[in-house]
Amino acid sequence: GESVGLHLPTLSVQEGDNSIINCAYSNSASDYFIWYKQESGKGPQFIIDIRSNMDKRQGQRVTVLLNKTVKHLSLQIAATQPGDSAVYFCAEVTSGTYKYIFGTGTRLKVLA
Amino acid sequence: NAGVMQNPRHLVRRRGQEARLRCSPMKGHSHVYWYRQLPEEGLKFMVYLQKENIIDESGMPKERFSAEFPKEGPSILRIQQVVRGDSAAYFCASSPETSAGELFFGEGSRLTVL
């Protein structure tokens, strides 16, 4: 289940289950969104992106859903594996600008 | 094609010393961003640079911090007279242009101030 830690909210899931990580974005003008994965001691890595003319995009085991009406973004990870344990950040930006806005992040813990 | 290279990966400084963090963007990228991250927190924007120009430094403290991205060589984030509160991970990201596209991150430089 979800819990709020000192700073980062944490989502704990059983290995093999699906994970859903949510992100509320702030700027209604944002038209490009990215999910990043950050493992301990490493830099953020790109997972998947979506533009505002889409509401769903699928990758390998990951799906991003975009709801512009409520300014909500979600990342779904199918059949979660131990290697998925990391902090996940969403980022939003408006085309033609450089102002990437990062969410606070969610820590995903995969339980064996 | 090498990714974004940051060095040093770890840097220890005593209070009052200077810290210099370097970032070589991906080949062909002319846009560099610096972010700061405290443990268990998100990425905080510091500065955005293009070659030889600082475009936005609104996230950077006005004193002691400076950044540059010269025509030749890496981007440098410089922190003078470091204090304990400067201890953090500093991440550099690059992109090929100002647009809605992926930012490519380095592995970060972890500064510890004693």
Tab-separated table of N, CA and C in Angstrom, chain A residues 22-110:
chain	number	residue	atom	x	y	z
A	22	ASN	N	1.274	7.575	-9.410
A	22	ASN	CA	0.499	8.733	-9.852
A	22	ASN	C	1.278	10.033	-9.721
A	23	CYS	N	0.878	10.983	-10.546
A	23	CYS	CA	1.522	12.297	-10.523
A	23	CYS	C	0.490	13.346	-10.924
A	24	ALA	N	0.362	14.364	-10.086
A	24	ALA	CA	-0.493	15.495	-10.438
A	24	ALA	C	0.411	16.596	-10.959
A	25	TYR	N	0.187	17.061	-12.186
A	25	TYR	CA	1.054	18.115	-12.697
A	25	TYR	C	0.400	19.467	-12.545
A	26	SER	N	1.206	20.507	-12.673
A	26	SER	CA	0.750	21.820	-12.210
A	26	SER	C	0.343	22.787	-13.318
A	27	ASN	N	0.933	22.641	-14.500
A	27	ASN	CA	0.759	23.674	-15.521
A	27	ASN	C	-0.130	23.176	-16.661
A	28	SER	N	-1.269	23.811	-16.827
A	28	SER	CA	-2.199	23.359	-17.868
A	28	SER	C	-1.629	23.576	-19.270
A	29	ALA	N	-0.585	24.403	-19.386
A	29	ALA	CA	0.049	24.632	-20.689
A	29	ALA	C	1.079	23.552	-21.030
A	30	SER	N	1.424	22.706	-20.074
A	30	SER	CA	2.406	21.653	-20.331
A	30	SER	C	1.865	20.703	-21.391
A	31	ASP	N	2.713	20.354	-22.342
A	31	ASP	CA	2.261	19.476	-23.419
A	31	ASP	C	3.200	18.305	-23.673
A	32	TYR	N	4.165	18.131	-22.799
A	32	TYR	CA	5.069	16.989	-22.929
A	32	TYR	C	5.401	16.508	-21.534
A	33	PHE	N	5.343	15.196	-21.355
A	33	PHE	CA	5.503	14.626	-20.023
A	33	PHE	C	6.441	13.421	-20.098
A	34	ILE	N	7.270	13.312	-19.062
A	34	ILE	CA	8.262	12.238	-19.048
A	34	ILE	C	8.225	11.554	-17.687
A	35	TRP	N	8.422	10.254	-17.689
A	35	TRP	CA	8.653	9.515	-16.449
A	35	TRP	C	10.122	9.108	-16.406
A	36	TYR	N	10.738	9.364	-15.236
A	36	TYR	CA	12.114	8.973	-15.000
A	36	TYR	C	12.173	7.989	-13.833
A	37	LYS	N	13.162	7.116	-13.906
A	37	LYS	CA	13.441	6.167	-12.823
A	37	LYS	C	14.813	6.508	-12.259
A	38	GLN	N	14.909	6.593	-10.940
A	38	GLN	CA	16.193	6.883	-10.320
A	38	GLN	C	16.519	5.813	-9.294
A	39	GLU	N	17.537	5.027	-9.573
A	39	GLU	CA	18.010	4.027	-8.629
A	39	GLU	C	18.985	4.691	-7.657
A	40	SER	N	19.155	4.058	-6.538
A	40	SER	CA	19.973	4.628	-5.468
A	40	SER	C	21.386	4.915	-5.961
A	41	GLY	N	21.823	6.139	-5.760
A	41	GLY	CA	23.184	6.510	-6.131
A	41	GLY	C	23.397	6.786	-7.605
A	42	LYS	N	22.312	6.820	-8.365
A	42	LYS	CA	22.448	7.014	-9.811
A	42	LYS	C	21.646	8.229	-10.267
A	43	GLY	N	21.836	8.587	-11.523
A	43	GLY	CA	21.077	9.679	-12.110
A	43	GLY	C	19.740	9.189	-12.645
A	44	PRO	N	18.801	10.092	-12.850
A	44	PRO	CA	17.502	9.703	-13.409
A	44	PRO	C	17.647	9.126	-14.819
A	45	GLN	N	16.876	8.063	-15.069
A	45	GLN	CA	16.885	7.438	-16.390
A	45	GLN	C	15.507	7.564	-17.005
A	46	PHE	N	15.479	7.888	-18.270
A	46	PHE	CA	14.227	7.988	-19.015
A	46	PHE	C	13.526	6.628	-19.064
A	47	ILE	N	12.211	6.653	-18.817
A	47	ILE	CA	11.426	5.413	-18.957
A	47	ILE	C	10.505	5.518	-20.161
A	48	ILE	N	9.669	6.540	-20.156
A	48	ILE	CA	8.667	6.682	-21.203
A	48	ILE	C	8.176	8.125	-21.213
A	49	ASP	N	7.711	8.570	-22.364
A	49	ASP	CA	7.184	9.927	-22.452
A	49	ASP	C	5.842	9.915	-23.173
A	50	ILE	N	5.156	11.042	-23.098
A	50	ILE	CA	3.870	11.164	-23.784
A	50	ILE	C	3.623	12.631	-24.097
A	51	ARG	N	3.043	12.891	-25.255
A	51	ARG	CA	2.689	14.255	-25.615
A	51	ARG	C	1.204	14.459	-25.369
A	52	SER	N	0.813	15.702	-25.295
A	52	SER	CA	-0.546	16.000	-24.843
A	52	SER	C	-1.610	15.644	-25.873
A	53	ASN	N	-1.203	15.303	-27.082
A	53	ASN	CA	-2.210	14.898	-28.075
A	53	ASN	C	-2.556	13.406	-27.956
A	54	MET	N	-1.977	12.779	-26.933
A	54	MET	CA	-2.271	11.376	-26.669
A	54	MET	C	-2.781	11.245	-25.238
A	55	ASP	N	-3.503	10.157	-24.967
A	55	ASP	CA	-3.892	9.922	-23.580
A	55	ASP	C	-3.315	8.611	-23.035
A	56	LYS	N	-2.651	7.883	-23.902
A	56	LYS	CA	-2.068	6.602	-23.456
A	56	LYS	C	-0.892	6.268	-24.366
A	57	ARG	N	0.146	5.736	-23.740
A	57	ARG	CA	1.285	5.279	-24.525
A	57	ARG	C	1.882	4.071	-23.816
A	58	GLN	N	2.222	3.064	-24.601
A	58	GLN	CA	2.729	1.834	-23.999
A	58	GLN	C	4.158	1.574	-24.413
A	59	GLY	N	4.926	1.076	-23.445
A	59	GLY	CA	6.269	0.616	-23.736
A	59	GLY	C	6.373	-0.836	-23.311
A	60	GLN	N	7.579	-1.242	-23.072
A	60	GLN	CA	7.770	-2.622	-22.624
A	60	GLN	C	7.462	-2.694	-21.131
A	61	ARG	N	6.415	-3.320	-20.761
A	61	ARG	CA	5.929	-3.484	-19.380
A	61	ARG	C	5.463	-2.183	-18.731
A	62	VAL	N	5.575	-1.078	-19.389
A	62	VAL	CA	5.144	0.202	-18.818
A	62	VAL	C	4.106	0.861	-19.713
A	63	THR	N	3.173	1.546	-19.055
A	63	THR	CA	2.142	2.309	-19.753
A	63	THR	C	2.001	3.641	-19.057
A	64	VAL	N	1.927	4.706	-19.810
A	64	VAL	CA	1.678	6.024	-19.237
A	64	VAL	C	0.289	6.471	-19.677
A	65	LEU	N	-0.466	6.983	-18.719
A	65	LEU	CA	-1.796	7.502	-18.981
A	65	LEU	C	-1.810	8.989	-18.646
A	66	LEU	N	-2.423	9.763	-19.503
A	66	LEU	CA	-2.504	11.204	-19.311
A	66	LEU	C	-3.957	11.641	-19.303
A	67	ASN	N	-4.360	12.320	-18.243
A	67	ASN	CA	-5.700	12.879	-18.141
A	67	ASN	C	-5.556	14.390	-18.015
A	68	LYS	N	-5.730	15.083	-19.132
A	68	LYS	CA	-5.507	16.537	-19.140
A	68	LYS	C	-6.609	17.288	-18.408
A	69	THR	N	-7.770	16.690	-18.321
A	69	THR	CA	-8.896	17.352	-17.662
A	69	THR	C	-8.593	17.626	-16.202
A	70	VAL	N	-7.986	16.630	-15.554
A	70	VAL	CA	-7.673	16.784	-14.130
A	70	VAL	C	-6.180	16.936	-13.894
A	71	LYS	N	-5.412	17.112	-14.961
A	71	LYS	CA	-3.960	17.297	-14.871
A	71	LYS	C	-3.319	16.163	-14.082
A	72	HIS	N	-3.539	14.971	-14.570
A	72	HIS	CA	-3.055	13.783	-13.874
A	72	HIS	C	-2.334	12.863	-14.845
A	73	LEU	N	-1.238	12.339	-14.342
A	73	LEU	CA	-0.386	11.443	-15.118
A	73	LEU	C	-0.172	10.192	-14.280
A	74	SER	N	-0.179	9.033	-14.906
A	74	SER	CA	0.141	7.832	-14.142
A	74	SER	C	1.085	6.935	-14.932
A	75	LEU	N	1.852	6.168	-14.183
A	75	LEU	CA	2.774	5.188	-14.759
A	75	LEU	C	2.359	3.822	-14.244
A	76	GLN	N	2.065	2.930	-15.155
A	76	GLN	CA	1.709	1.576	-14.774
A	76	GLN	C	2.853	0.650	-15.161
A	77	ILE	N	3.262	-0.173	-14.206
A	77	ILE	CA	4.315	-1.155	-14.451
A	77	ILE	C	3.689	-2.528	-14.291
A	78	ALA	N	3.737	-3.308	-15.330
A	78	ALA	CA	3.153	-4.646	-15.293
A	78	ALA	C	4.154	-5.654	-14.722
A	79	ALA	N	3.630	-6.602	-13.969
A	79	ALA	CA	4.465	-7.692	-13.433
A	79	ALA	C	5.737	-7.138	-12.806
A	80	THR	N	5.552	-6.342	-11.773
A	80	THR	CA	6.669	-5.637	-11.141
A	80	THR	C	7.750	-6.599	-10.672
A	81	GLN	N	8.978	-6.217	-10.934
A	81	GLN	CA	10.146	-7.043	-10.606
A	81	GLN	C	11.021	-6.337	-9.573
A	82	PRO	N	11.867	-7.081	-8.872
A	82	PRO	CA	12.763	-6.441	-7.891
A	82	PRO	C	13.593	-5.312	-8.490
A	83	GLY	N	13.979	-5.455	-9.746
A	83	GLY	CA	14.770	-4.414	-10.412
A	83	GLY	C	14.013	-3.135	-10.659
A	84	ASP	N	12.719	-3.165	-10.434
A	84	ASP	CA	11.916	-1.950	-10.595
A	84	ASP	C	11.966	-1.071	-9.355
A	85	SER	N	12.520	-1.595	-8.278
A	85	SER	CA	12.629	-0.806	-7.043
A	85	SER	C	13.489	0.422	-7.309
A	86	ALA	N	12.920	1.588	-7.078
A	86	ALA	CA	13.608	2.849	-7.385
A	86	ALA	C	12.673	3.990	-6.996
A	87	VAL	N	13.138	5.204	-7.218
A	87	VAL	CA	12.275	6.380	-7.091
A	87	VAL	C	11.857	6.794	-8.498
A	88	TYR	N	10.590	7.084	-8.665
A	88	TYR	CA	10.054	7.464	-9.967
A	88	TYR	C	9.590	8.911	-9.922
A	89	PHE	N	10.051	9.675	-10.922
A	89	PHE	CA	9.681	11.081	-11.027
A	89	PHE	C	8.911	11.321	-12.318
A	90	CYS	N	7.892	12.166	-12.228
A	90	CYS	CA	7.288	12.662	-13.454
A	90	CYS	C	7.863	14.053	-13.723
A	91	ALA	N	7.884	14.435	-14.980
A	91	ALA	CA	8.330	15.778	-15.369
A	91	ALA	C	7.386	16.310	-16.425
A	92	GLU	N	7.138	17.600	-16.387
A	92	GLU	CA	6.275	18.246	-17.376
A	92	GLU	C	7.021	19.432	-17.968
A	93	VAL	N	6.696	19.744	-19.203
A	93	VAL	CA	7.318	20.895	-19.856
A	93	VAL	C	6.395	21.375	-20.966
A	94	THR	N	6.484	22.653	-21.270
A	94	THR	CA	5.752	23.227	-22.400
A	94	THR	C	6.693	23.331	-23.579
A	95	SER	N	6.250	22.877	-24.743
A	95	SER	CA	7.079	22.908	-25.953
A	95	SER	C	7.636	24.296	-26.185
A	96	GLY	N	8.909	24.340	-26.580
A	96	GLY	CA	9.542	25.613	-26.880
A	96	GLY	C	10.120	26.301	-25.671
A	97	THR	N	9.914	25.711	-24.497
A	97	THR	CA	10.505	26.287	-23.287
A	97	THR	C	11.493	25.286	-22.701
A	98	TYR	N	12.181	25.726	-21.707
A	98	TYR	CA	13.171	24.859	-21.053
A	98	TYR	C	12.769	24.543	-19.614
A	99	LYS	N	11.604	24.987	-19.233
A	99	LYS	CA	11.177	24.876	-17.832
A	99	LYS	C	10.589	23.494	-17.562
A	100	TYR	N	11.465	22.532	-17.340
A	100	TYR	CA	11.012	21.206	-16.936
A	100	TYR	C	10.660	21.273	-15.449
A	101	ILE	N	9.482	20.818	-15.110
A	101	ILE	CA	9.052	20.813	-13.714
A	101	ILE	C	8.976	19.361	-13.271
A	102	PHE	N	9.718	19.036	-12.224
A	102	PHE	CA	9.755	17.661	-11.729
A	102	PHE	C	8.833	17.512	-10.520
A	103	GLY	N	8.141	16.395	-10.465
A	103	GLY	CA	7.346	16.061	-9.297
A	103	GLY	C	8.248	15.657	-8.143
A	104	THR	N	7.653	15.481	-6.978
A	104	THR	CA	8.436	15.164	-5.784
A	104	THR	C	8.957	13.740	-5.785
A	105	GLY	N	8.376	12.866	-6.574
A	105	GLY	CA	8.867	11.501	-6.657
A	105	GLY	C	8.098	10.533	-5.774
A	106	THR	N	8.094	9.290	-6.183
A	106	THR	CA	7.486	8.197	-5.418
A	106	THR	C	8.489	7.061	-5.361
A	107	ARG	N	8.708	6.545	-4.153
A	107	ARG	CA	9.612	5.406	-4.012
A	107	ARG	C	8.807	4.130	-4.178
A	108	LEU	N	9.220	3.278	-5.087
A	108	LEU	CA	8.582	1.976	-5.299
A	108	LEU	C	9.425	0.898	-4.639
A	109	LYS	N	8.808	0.162	-3.747
A	109	LYS	CA	9.483	-0.970	-3.093
A	109	LYS	C	8.811	-2.248	-3.541
A	110	VAL	N	9.584	-3.157	-4.058
A	110	VAL	CA	9.045	-4.430	-4.534
A	110	VAL	C	9.352	-5.493	-3.491
